[in-house]
C-alpha positions as a Python dict, from the first residue, in 0.01 Angstrom:
ca = {
    (1, 'M'): (0, 0, 0),
    (2, 'T'): (357, -111, -57),
    (3, 'P'): (404, -221, -418),
    (4, 'T'): (551, -548, -536),
    (5, 'I'): (787, -536, -832),
    (6, 'L'): (725, -778, -1116),
    (7, 'W'): (1038, -807, -1329),
    (8, 'F'): (942, -920, -1679),
    (9, 'R'): (1223, -1093, -1868),
    (10, 'Q'): (1155, -1386, -2100),
    (11, 'D'): (793, -1419, -1987),
    (12, 'L'): (621, -1140, -2181),
    (13, 'R'): (266, -1260, -2114),
    (14, 'L'): (-12, -1229, -1859),
    (15, 'A'): (-169, -1575, -1884),
    (16, 'D'): (-1, -1869, -1709),
    (17, 'N'): (259, -1646, -1551),
    (18, 'P'): (343, -1776, -1200),
    (19, 'A'): (558, -1472, -1118),
    (20, 'L'): (267, -1242, -1199),
    (21, 'H'): (29, -1449, -986),
    (22, 'A'): (269, -1438, -692),
    (23, 'A'): (313, -1063, -724),
    (24, 'T'): (-62, -998, -709),
    (25, 'T'): (-92, -1170, -370),
    (26, 'T'): (110, -908, -183),
    (27, 'G'): (-32, -580, -305),
    (28, 'P'): (-32, -350, -607),
    (29, 'V'): (200, -454, -887),
    (30, 'L'): (474, -246, -1047),
    (31, 'P'): (575, -421, -1373),
    (32, 'V'): (918, -343, -1511),
    (33, 'Y'): (1133, -451, -1806),
    (34, 'I'): (1505, -370, -1816),
    (35, 'L'): (1724, -392, -2125),
    (36, 'D'): (2059, -497, -1979),
    (37, 'D'): (2284, -575, -2275),
    (38, 'A'): (2606, -541, -2077),
    (39, 'A'): (2513, -825, -1842),
    (40, 'A'): (2441, -1057, -2135),
    (41, 'G'): (2766, -967, -2309),
    (42, 'P'): (2807, -1169, -2632),
    (43, 'H'): (2467, -1326, -2568),
    (44, 'A'): (2272, -1001, -2574),
    (45, 'H'): (1978, -1012, -2814),
    (46, 'G'): (2077, -1050, -3178),
    (47, 'G'): (1943, -816, -3443),
    (48, 'A'): (1636, -1023, -3532),
    (49, 'Q'): (1554, -1082, -3166),
    (50, 'R'): (1571, -710, -3098),
    (51, 'W'): (1312, -650, -3369),
    (52, 'W'): (1086, -907, -3206),
    (53, 'L'): (1147, -773, -2857),
    (54, 'H'): (1040, -422, -2958),
    (55, 'H'): (704, -545, -3081),
    (56, 'A'): (661, -791, -2796),
    (57, 'L'): (710, -512, -2542),
    (58, 'A'): (462, -294, -2730),
    (59, 'A'): (207, -574, -2711),
    (60, 'L'): (273, -627, -2340),
    (61, 'Q'): (241, -254, -2278),
    (62, 'A'): (-100, -254, -2445),
    (63, 'S'): (-220, -555, -2244),
    (64, 'L'): (-113, -399, -1916),
    (65, 'R'): (-260, -59, -2001),
    (66, 'A'): (-594, -223, -2076),
    (67, 'R'): (-586, -338, -1713),
    (68, 'G'): (-474, -6, -1568),
    (69, 'L'): (-102, -79, -1532),
    (70, 'E'): (195, 87, -1697),
    (71, 'L'): (503, -113, -1794),
    (72, 'L'): (812, 64, -1662),
    (73, 'L'): (1090, 48, -1920),
    (74, 'L'): (1450, 96, -1810),
    (75, 'Q'): (1794, 39, -1963),
    (76, 'G'): (2123, -33, -1792),
    (77, 'N'): (2255, -238, -1502),
    (78, 'A'): (1953, -435, -1381),
    (79, 'V'): (2101, -502, -1036),
    (80, 'T'): (2155, -135, -966),
    (81, 'L'): (1829, -20, -1124),
    (82, 'L'): (1615, -274, -939),
    (83, 'A'): (1782, -215, -605),
    (84, 'D'): (1725, 160, -645),
    (85, 'L'): (1366, 107, -760),
    (86, 'A'): (1288, -112, -461),
    (87, 'A'): (1438, 143, -222),
    (88, 'R'): (1255, 434, -386),
    (89, 'T'): (914, 266, -386),
    (90, 'G'): (947, 72, -62),
    (91, 'A'): (894, -261, -238),
    (92, 'R'): (1007, -555, -26),
    (93, 'T'): (999, -825, -291),
    (94, 'I'): (1084, -860, -659),
    (95, 'H'): (920, -1149, -842),
    (96, 'A'): (1060, -1285, -1170),
    (97, 'A'): (1057, -1597, -1384),
    (98, 'R'): (1371, -1805, -1352),
    (99, 'L'): (1629, -1781, -1631),
    (100, 'Y'): (1883, -2049, -1719),
    (101, 'E'): (2159, -1872, -1910),
    (102, 'P'): (2488, -1858, -1713),
    (103, 'W'): (2508, -1479, -1729),
    (104, 'A'): (2148, -1443, -1607),
    (105, 'R'): (2206, -1681, -1317),
    (106, 'A'): (2509, -1477, -1210),
    (107, 'R'): (2309, -1155, -1232),
    (108, 'D'): (2024, -1300, -1025),
    (109, 'A'): (2270, -1403, -756),
    (110, 'S'): (2414, -1051, -748),
    (111, 'L'): (2069, -895, -726),
    (112, 'A'): (1958, -1128, -448),
    (113, 'A'): (2270, -1039, -249),
    (114, 'A'): (2221, -665, -305),
    (115, 'L'): (1857, -680, -198),
    (116, 'A'): (1936, -887, 111),
    (117, 'T'): (2150, -605, 252),
    (118, 'T'): (1832, -397, 290),
    (119, 'G'): (1605, -679, 400),
    (120, 'R'): (1450, -726, 56),
    (121, 'S'): (1430, -1039, -158),
    (122, 'L'): (1425, -1173, -511),
    (123, 'T'): (1180, -1459, -561),
    (124, 'L'): (1217, -1667, -877),
    (125, 'H'): (939, -1875, -1028),
    (126, 'S'): (920, -2151, -1283),
    (127, 'G'): (752, -2035, -1601),
    (128, 'A'): (972, -2091, -1905),
    (129, 'L'): (993, -2471, -1878),
    (130, 'L'): (774, -2762, -1782),
    (131, 'H'): (1026, -2881, -1523),
    (132, 'E'): (1324, -2718, -1357),
    (133, 'P'): (1653, -2860, -1493),
    (134, 'H'): (1808, -2919, -1154),
    (135, 'R'): (1518, -3141, -1048),
    (136, 'I'): (1539, -3392, -1335),
    (137, 'R'): (1792, -3666, -1258),
    (138, 'T'): (1878, -4016, -1370),
    (139, 'G'): (1830, -4314, -1142),
    (140, 'Q'): (2188, -4259, -1027),
    (141, 'G'): (2115, -3898, -940),
    (142, 'N'): (2306, -3748, -1233),
    (143, 'P'): (2194, -3502, -1500),
    (144, 'Y'): (2078, -3656, -1825),
    (145, 'A'): (2321, -3648, -2117),
    (146, 'V'): (2105, -3829, -2374),
    (147, 'Y'): (1775, -3698, -2505),
    (148, 'T'): (1571, -4019, -2536),
    (149, 'P'): (1589, -4130, -2169),
    (150, 'F'): (1539, -3767, -2068),
    (151, 'S'): (1217, -3744, -2267),
    (152, 'R'): (1096, -4076, -2129),
    (153, 'A'): (1155, -3951, -1778),
    (154, 'I'): (952, -3637, -1846),
    (155, 'F'): (663, -3832, -1997),
    (156, 'A'): (670, -4062, -1693),
    (157, 'L'): (611, -3763, -1464),
    (158, 'G'): (262, -3725, -1608),
    (159, 'E'): (80, -3420, -1727),
    (160, 'P'): (198, -3075, -1622),
    (161, 'A'): (-31, -2857, -1413),
    (162, 'P'): (-302, -2673, -1608),
    (163, 'P'): (-221, -2316, -1716),
    (164, 'L'): (-304, -2030, -1481),
    (165, 'P'): (-558, -1765, -1585),
    (166, 'I'): (-480, -1395, -1593),
    (167, 'P'): (-521, -1270, -1234),
    (168, 'A'): (-693, -955, -1119),
    (169, 'L'): (-439, -673, -1117),
    (170, 'T'): (-402, -367, -899),
    (171, 'A'): (-169, -97, -1024),
    (172, 'A'): (108, 54, -818),
    (173, 'P'): (186, 423, -872),
    (174, 'A'): (366, 476, -1203),
    (175, 'Q'): (739, 549, -1200),
    (176, 'P'): (944, 755, -1447),
    (177, 'G'): (1098, 546, -1722),
    (178, 'L'): (1179, 536, -2091),
    (179, 'D'): (959, 536, -2396),
    (180, 'L'): (989, 217, -2599),
    (181, 'P'): (1169, 383, -2896),
    (182, 'A'): (1442, 499, -2656),
    (183, 'L'): (1555, 137, -2621),
    (184, 'A'): (1661, 153, -2989),
    (185, 'L'): (1565, -207, -3056),
    (186, 'L'): (1452, -166, -3417),
    (187, 'P'): (1713, -197, -3694),
    (188, 'T'): (1827, 123, -3858),
    (189, 'R'): (1858, -55, -4193),
    (190, 'H'): (1565, -208, -4376),
    (191, 'W'): (1660, -576, -4371),
    (192, 'A'): (1370, -660, -4136),
    (193, 'D'): (1100, -480, -4335),
    (194, 'A'): (940, -808, -4444),
    (195, 'F'): (921, -956, -4094),
    (196, 'P'): (567, -824, -4022),
    (197, 'K'): (438, -1027, -4318),
    (198, 'H'): (540, -1343, -4135),
    (199, 'W'): (507, -1265, -3765),
    (200, 'T'): (280, -1103, -3508),
    (201, 'P'): (484, -1072, -3187),
    (202, 'G'): (297, -1066, -2860),
    (203, 'E'): (71, -1282, -2648),
    (204, 'A'): (-226, -1244, -2881),
    (205, 'G'): (-15, -1343, -3180),
    (206, 'A'): (103, -1652, -2991),
    (207, 'A'): (-254, -1749, -2907),
    (208, 'T'): (-355, -1715, -3270),
    (209, 'R'): (-65, -1936, -3381),
    (210, 'L'): (-149, -2199, -3122),
    (211, 'A'): (-519, -2202, -3212),
    (212, 'R'): (-439, -2252, -3579),
    (213, 'F'): (-188, -2523, -3512),
    (214, 'G'): (-415, -2701, -3268),
    (215, 'T'): (-644, -2825, -3544),
    (216, 'A'): (-561, -2994, -3876),
    (217, 'E'): (-193, -2900, -3884),
    (218, 'L'): (-119, -3076, -3556),
    (219, 'A'): (-286, -3395, -3673),
    (220, 'G'): (-46, -3422, -3966),
    (221, 'Y'): (262, -3299, -3782),
    (222, 'D'): (428, -3640, -3770),
    (223, 'T'): (505, -3630, -4143),
    (224, 'Q'): (448, -3268, -4243),
    (225, 'R'): (712, -3125, -4007),
    (226, 'N'): (989, -3240, -4243),
    (227, 'L'): (851, -3071, -4554),
    (228, 'P'): (966, -2708, -4573),
    (229, 'G'): (745, -2632, -4873),
    (230, 'L'): (429, -2660, -4661),
    (231, 'T'): (302, -2327, -4534),
    (232, 'H'): (178, -2464, -4202),
    (233, 'G'): (374, -2786, -4159),
    (234, 'T'): (524, -2666, -3830),
    (235, 'S'): (377, -2465, -3546),
    (236, 'G'): (573, -2140, -3585),
    (237, 'L'): (557, -2108, -3205),
    (238, 'S'): (933, -2104, -3141),
    (239, 'P'): (978, -1724, -3120),
    (240, 'H'): (669, -1693, -2901),
    (241, 'L'): (816, -1954, -2666),
    (242, 'R'): (1154, -1783, -2681),
    (243, 'F'): (1010, -1458, -2546),
    (244, 'G'): (761, -1624, -2317),
    (245, 'E'): (454, -1491, -2495),
    (246, 'I'): (313, -1838, -2448),
    (247, 'S'): (411, -2099, -2192),
    (248, 'P'): (512, -2459, -2261),
    (249, 'R'): (222, -2567, -2038),
    (250, 'Q'): (-24, -2387, -2262),
    (251, 'V'): (129, -2549, -2569),
    (252, 'W'): (143, -2892, -2408),
    (253, 'H'): (-223, -2899, -2306),
    (254, 'A'): (-339, -2763, -2641),
    (255, 'A'): (-141, -3036, -2818),
    (256, 'R'): (-287, -3304, -2595),
    (257, 'A'): (-630, -3203, -2723),
    (258, 'G'): (-523, -3292, -3078),
    (259, 'G'): (-511, -3621, -3266),
    (260, 'A'): (-298, -3933, -3218),
    (261, 'A'): (46, -3944, -3385),
    (262, 'G'): (105, -3574, -3449),
    (263, 'P'): (71, -3446, -3093),
    (264, 'H'): (312, -3702, -2944),
    (265, 'T'): (578, -3616, -3202),
    (266, 'F'): (519, -3247, -3140),
    (267, 'L'): (547, -3291, -2763),
    (268, 'K'): (884, -3459, -2816),
    (269, 'E'): (996, -3138, -2987),
    (270, 'I'): (884, -2942, -2681),
    (271, 'L'): (1093, -3180, -2473),
    (272, 'W'): (1396, -3123, -2696),
    (273, 'R'): (1371, -2759, -2592),
    (274, 'E'): (1354, -2873, -2228),
    (275, 'F'): (1655, -3098, -2282),
    (276, 'A'): (1858, -2811, -2429),
    (277, 'H'): (1794, -2605, -2116),
    (278, 'H'): (1878, -2907, -1902),
    (279, 'L'): (2214, -2928, -2077),
    (280, 'L'): (2280, -2556, -2047),
    (281, 'W'): (2200, -2557, -1676),
    (282, 'H'): (2446, -2838, -1604),
    (283, 'R'): (2701, -2750, -1874),
    (284, 'P'): (2713, -2369, -1886),
    (285, 'E'): (3013, -2380, -2120),
    (286, 'M'): (2793, -2524, -2397),
    (287, 'P'): (2752, -2201, -2604),
    (288, 'E'): (3128, -2168, -2650),
    (289, 'A'): (3300, -2502, -2598),
    (290, 'P'): (3232, -2854, -2728),
    (291, 'L'): (3082, -3081, -2465),
    (292, 'Q'): (3292, -3367, -2599),
    (293, 'K'): (3641, -3253, -2506),
    (294, 'T'): (3809, -3441, -2791),
    (295, 'F'): (3655, -3191, -3033),
    (296, 'E'): (3854, -2906, -2878),
    (297, 'N'): (4130, -3002, -3122),
    (298, 'F'): (3916, -3055, -3429),
    (299, 'P'): (4105, -2936, -3742),
    (300, 'W'): (3861, -2669, -3860),
    (301, 'Q'): (3965, -2470, -4165),
    (302, 'P'): (3822, -2118, -4115),
    (303, 'N'): (3761, -1953, -4451),
    (304, 'P'): (3586, -1612, -4467),
    (305, 'R'): (3484, -1671, -4829),
    (306, 'F'): (3312, -1999, -4746),
    (307, 'L'): (3138, -1850, -4443),
    (308, 'R'): (3015, -1546, -4634),
    (309, 'A'): (2882, -1755, -4924),
    (310, 'W'): (2692, -1970, -4675),
    (311, 'Q'): (2553, -1667, -4492),
    (312, 'R'): (2435, -1509, -4817),
    (313, 'G'): (2280, -1823, -4961),
    (314, 'E'): (2529, -1842, -5248),
    (315, 'T'): (2674, -2190, -5207),
    (316, 'G'): (2543, -2329, -5536),
    (317, 'Y'): (2328, -2589, -5357),
    (318, 'P'): (1964, -2477, -5390),
    (319, 'I'): (1830, -2634, -5068),
    (320, 'I'): (2113, -2474, -4868),
    (321, 'D'): (2067, -2136, -5031),
    (322, 'A'): (1689, -2149, -4994),
    (323, 'G'): (1725, -2196, -4620),
    (324, 'M'): (1979, -1919, -4574),
    (325, 'R'): (1772, -1676, -4779),
    (326, 'Q'): (1456, -1766, -4589),
    (327, 'L'): (1646, -1694, -4268),
    (328, 'W'): (1758, -1351, -4384),
    (329, 'A'): (1419, -1252, -4520),
    (330, 'T'): (1196, -1381, -4240),
    (331, 'G'): (1415, -1425, -3931),
    (332, 'W'): (1334, -1795, -3928),
    (333, 'M'): (1428, -2118, -4104),
    (334, 'H'): (1245, -2448, -4127),
    (335, 'N'): (1388, -2695, -3874),
    (336, 'R'): (1475, -2966, -4126),
    (337, 'V'): (1660, -2711, -4337),
    (338, 'R'): (1842, -2582, -4030),
    (339, 'M'): (1995, -2927, -3992),
    (340, 'I'): (2091, -2945, -4359),
    (341, 'T'): (2246, -2598, -4371),
    (342, 'A'): (2431, -2645, -4042),
    (343, 'S'): (2571, -2980, -4150),
    (344, 'F'): (2693, -2829, -4475),
    (345, 'L'): (2878, -2551, -4294),
    (346, 'V'): (3060, -2768, -4041),
    (347, 'K'): (3124, -3069, -4263),
    (348, 'H'): (3148, -2979, -4631),
    (349, 'L'): (3302, -2639, -4556),
    (350, 'L'): (3483, -2731, -4229),
    (351, 'Q'): (3386, -2403, -4065),
    (352, 'P'): (3374, -2391, -3683),
    (353, 'W'): (3025, -2457, -3550),
    (354, 'Q'): (3057, -2149, -3330),
    (355, 'D'): (3055, -1931, -3646),
    (356, 'G'): (2726, -2082, -3756),
    (357, 'E'): (2586, -2053, -3407),
    (358, 'A'): (2674, -1682, -3400),
    (359, 'W'): (2507, -1619, -3737),
    (360, 'F'): (2190, -1795, -3631),
    (361, 'W'): (2192, -1604, -3305),
    (362, 'D'): (2197, -1272, -3488),
    (363, 'T'): (1944, -1359, -3759),
    (364, 'L'): (1686, -1583, -3587),
    (365, 'V'): (1383, -1426, -3421),
    (366, 'D'): (1363, -1742, -3210),
    (367, 'G'): (1732, -1734, -3112),
    (368, 'D'): (1749, -1920, -2781),
    (369, 'L'): (2087, -1973, -2619),
    (370, 'A'): (2014, -2326, -2498),
    (371, 'A'): (1844, -2455, -2812),
    (372, 'N'): (2082, -2280, -3053),
    (373, 'S'): (2402, -2406, -2892),
    (374, 'A'): (2268, -2757, -2822),
    (375, 'S'): (2147, -2793, -3180),
    (376, 'W'): (2474, -2673, -3333),
    (377, 'Q'): (2669, -2910, -3112),
    (378, 'W'): (2434, -3191, -3212),
    (379, 'V'): (2497, -3129, -3582),
    (380, 'A'): (2872, -3087, -3529),
    (381, 'G'): (2891, -3418, -3347),
    (382, 'C'): (3047, -3267, -3035),
    (383, 'G'): (2746, -3236, -2803),
    (384, 'A'): (2636, -3448, -2511),
    (385, 'D'): (2385, -3632, -2728),
    (386, 'A'): (2506, -3566, -3079),
    (387, 'A'): (2466, -3707, -3427),
    (388, 'P'): (2796, -3873, -3524),
    (389, 'Y'): (3024, -3637, -3714),
    (390, 'F'): (3064, -3887, -3998),
    (391, 'R'): (2690, -3859, -4073),
    (392, 'I'): (2719, -3619, -4368),
    (393, 'F'): (2408, -3499, -4547),
    (394, 'N'): (2414, -3499, -4927),
    (395, 'P'): (2252, -3162, -5006),
    (396, 'V'): (2121, -3286, -5341),
    (397, 'L'): (1953, -3592, -5192),
    (398, 'Q'): (1822, -3390, -4898),
    (399, 'G'): (1659, -3145, -5136),
    (400, 'E'): (1508, -3423, -5346),
    (401, 'K'): (1377, -3604, -5038),
    (402, 'F'): (1226, -3317, -4842),
    (403, 'D'): (1140, -3074, -5123),
    (404, 'A'): (1053, -3317, -5398),
    (405, 'D'): (811, -3085, -5575),
    (406, 'G'): (1048, -2790, -5531),
    (407, 'A'): (790, -2558, -5374),
    (408, 'Y'): (1033, -2438, -5107),
    (409, 'T'): (1341, -2412, -5326),
    (410, 'R'): (1163, -2234, -5611),
    (411, 'A'): (1018, -1979, -5368),
    (412, 'W'): (1355, -1878, -5222),
    (413, 'V'): (1596, -1936, -5510),
    (414, 'P'): (1428, -1778, -5813),
    (415, 'E'): (1740, -1832, -6027),
    (416, 'V'): (1656, -2204, -6047),
    (417, 'A'): (1277, -2180, -6035),
    (418, 'A'): (1233, -2256, -6406),
    (419, 'L'): (1434, -2578, -6396),
    (420, 'P'): (1253, -2911, -6422),
    (421, 'A'): (1244, -3119, -6105),
    (422, 'K'): (1520, -3348, -6235),
    (423, 'F'): (1775, -3066, -6219),
    (424, 'L'): (1626, -2841, -5952),
    (425, 'H'): (1857, -2959, -5675),
    (426, 'Q'): (2161, -2999, -5900),
    (427, 'P'): (2130, -2711, -6147),
    (428, 'W'): (2490, -2748, -6266),
    (429, 'A'): (2385, -3076, -6432),
    (430, 'A'): (2113, -2915, -6641),
    (431, 'P'): (2175, -2888, -7018),
    (432, 'R'): (2160, -2512, -6970),
    (433, 'P'): (2259, -2420, -6616),
    (434, 'P'): (2073, -2110, -6494),
    (435, 'Q'): (2243, -1778, -6545),
    (436, 'G'): (2337, -1579, -6237),
    (437, 'Y'): (2344, -1876, -6000),
    (438, 'P'): (2685, -1991, -5872),
    (439, 'P'): (2828, -2339, -5925),
    (440, 'P'): (2875, -2549, -5610),
    (441, 'I'): (3124, -2385, -5378),
    (442, 'I'): (3267, -2732, -5326),
    (443, 'P'): (3163, -3059, -5495),
    (444, 'H'): (2976, -3289, -5261),
    (445, 'A'): (3225, -3574, -5296),
    (446, 'E'): (3515, -3343, -5217),
    (447, 'G'): (3338, -3188, -4919),
    (448, 'R'): (3249, -3529, -4782),
    (449, 'A'): (3605, -3654, -4823),
    (450, 'R'): (3744, -3345, -4645),
    (451, 'A'): (3508, -3395, -4355),
    (452, 'L'): (3592, -3762, -4315),
    (453, 'A'): (3963, -3687, -4335),
    (454, 'A'): (3933, -3421, -4066),
    (455, 'Y'): (3742, -3660, -3843),
    (456, 'A'): (4000, -3934, -3899),
    (457, 'A'): (4277, -3691, -3803),
    (458, 'L'): (4089, -3602, -3486),
    (459, 'K'): (4053, -3967, -3386),
    (460, 'Q'): (4417, -4037, -3464),
    (461, 'A'): (4529, -3746, -3246),
    (462, 'A'): (4304, -3849, -2957),
}
């Protein structure tokens, strides 16, 4: 029988995979994954994502092999490789989950055109989101630019369809490809050695995370999500969603089975992810350019020393440094601390938000182009639905509010761990400041004044 090609991309799972279901209806399935860094350009997987991808592909390989299928691994130009593969095997159709990044949309259009010349087709399926971005419109027929009405509109649509089970699979003849190590996804240095202590990439790892979070943790999510010192205050599902090892429908329905306040708050976080993709679909310039055009002339003050101290977690503000060190050690940072650290970079230090976005992209295992760029623009005050720029977090007060007992800060900044709570978030004020820990890179009052002055200059120039 003629095979059908299933092109895995950001849907590295077998359950609730509409593209996989569609592929099984037309004959034996030939699953393929292609590492196409050139097409993605500056948005190719960052270092931490590449570590995750290696292990996610290994997990997918094992799942497919258990069902008699072999995942074909290729590297290079996906348009050329898929067109050649279809011609060689006689496949008439390629099924894939829809992607939303501008570069991926352009590549899909090129592939569809190339296949059409030989009477073949590319069929895209929804699978990464609850709703397709181009189908969600305001009452006036426009894309949404503000999160709250967007989320209300999604809730008003009712419950998403239930997740699909894993279908019966018939294997197509295997094709020559690469071994997983040949993709060279793992880092050659040892900075990611601790990642396995924190993460289990793959569909099974995602299911385990969801099952754990679907009980007591979800019930307390409404308040616990803001406390970085809690081990299980958040779901930890973001990298699994990023690589499609679990679908938003699976997460949504599991959350609905939880308690009262927590699940609704958690579902709003799922919808923030949807909103970010909605913005990216309609504003493809979002990863590089401010959505509010007035910010194109913002008077940033690029300073390599400031940026490097922030990246290394050596700013002298314990809550900032704890977050940046957690990021480097685990490939992840608590969401509340992401906001605090990002605000500090773009406001106190006046560094361009794109520099922070690039660092997060390279170091986050859950680096997602839509969510990363939308969140940085939100913090920088230049997004479609942004926090005002003049909202400037006080890093001392933020630490005292969200890490009052110091569990998070003491774990990641051992230099200050012995300080009493009174001085933990302002160690320079202690009678004996800790040795080996830097003083604040800039005093809070000075950083705040600089930020407000820059914003005033922007408004005056507008």
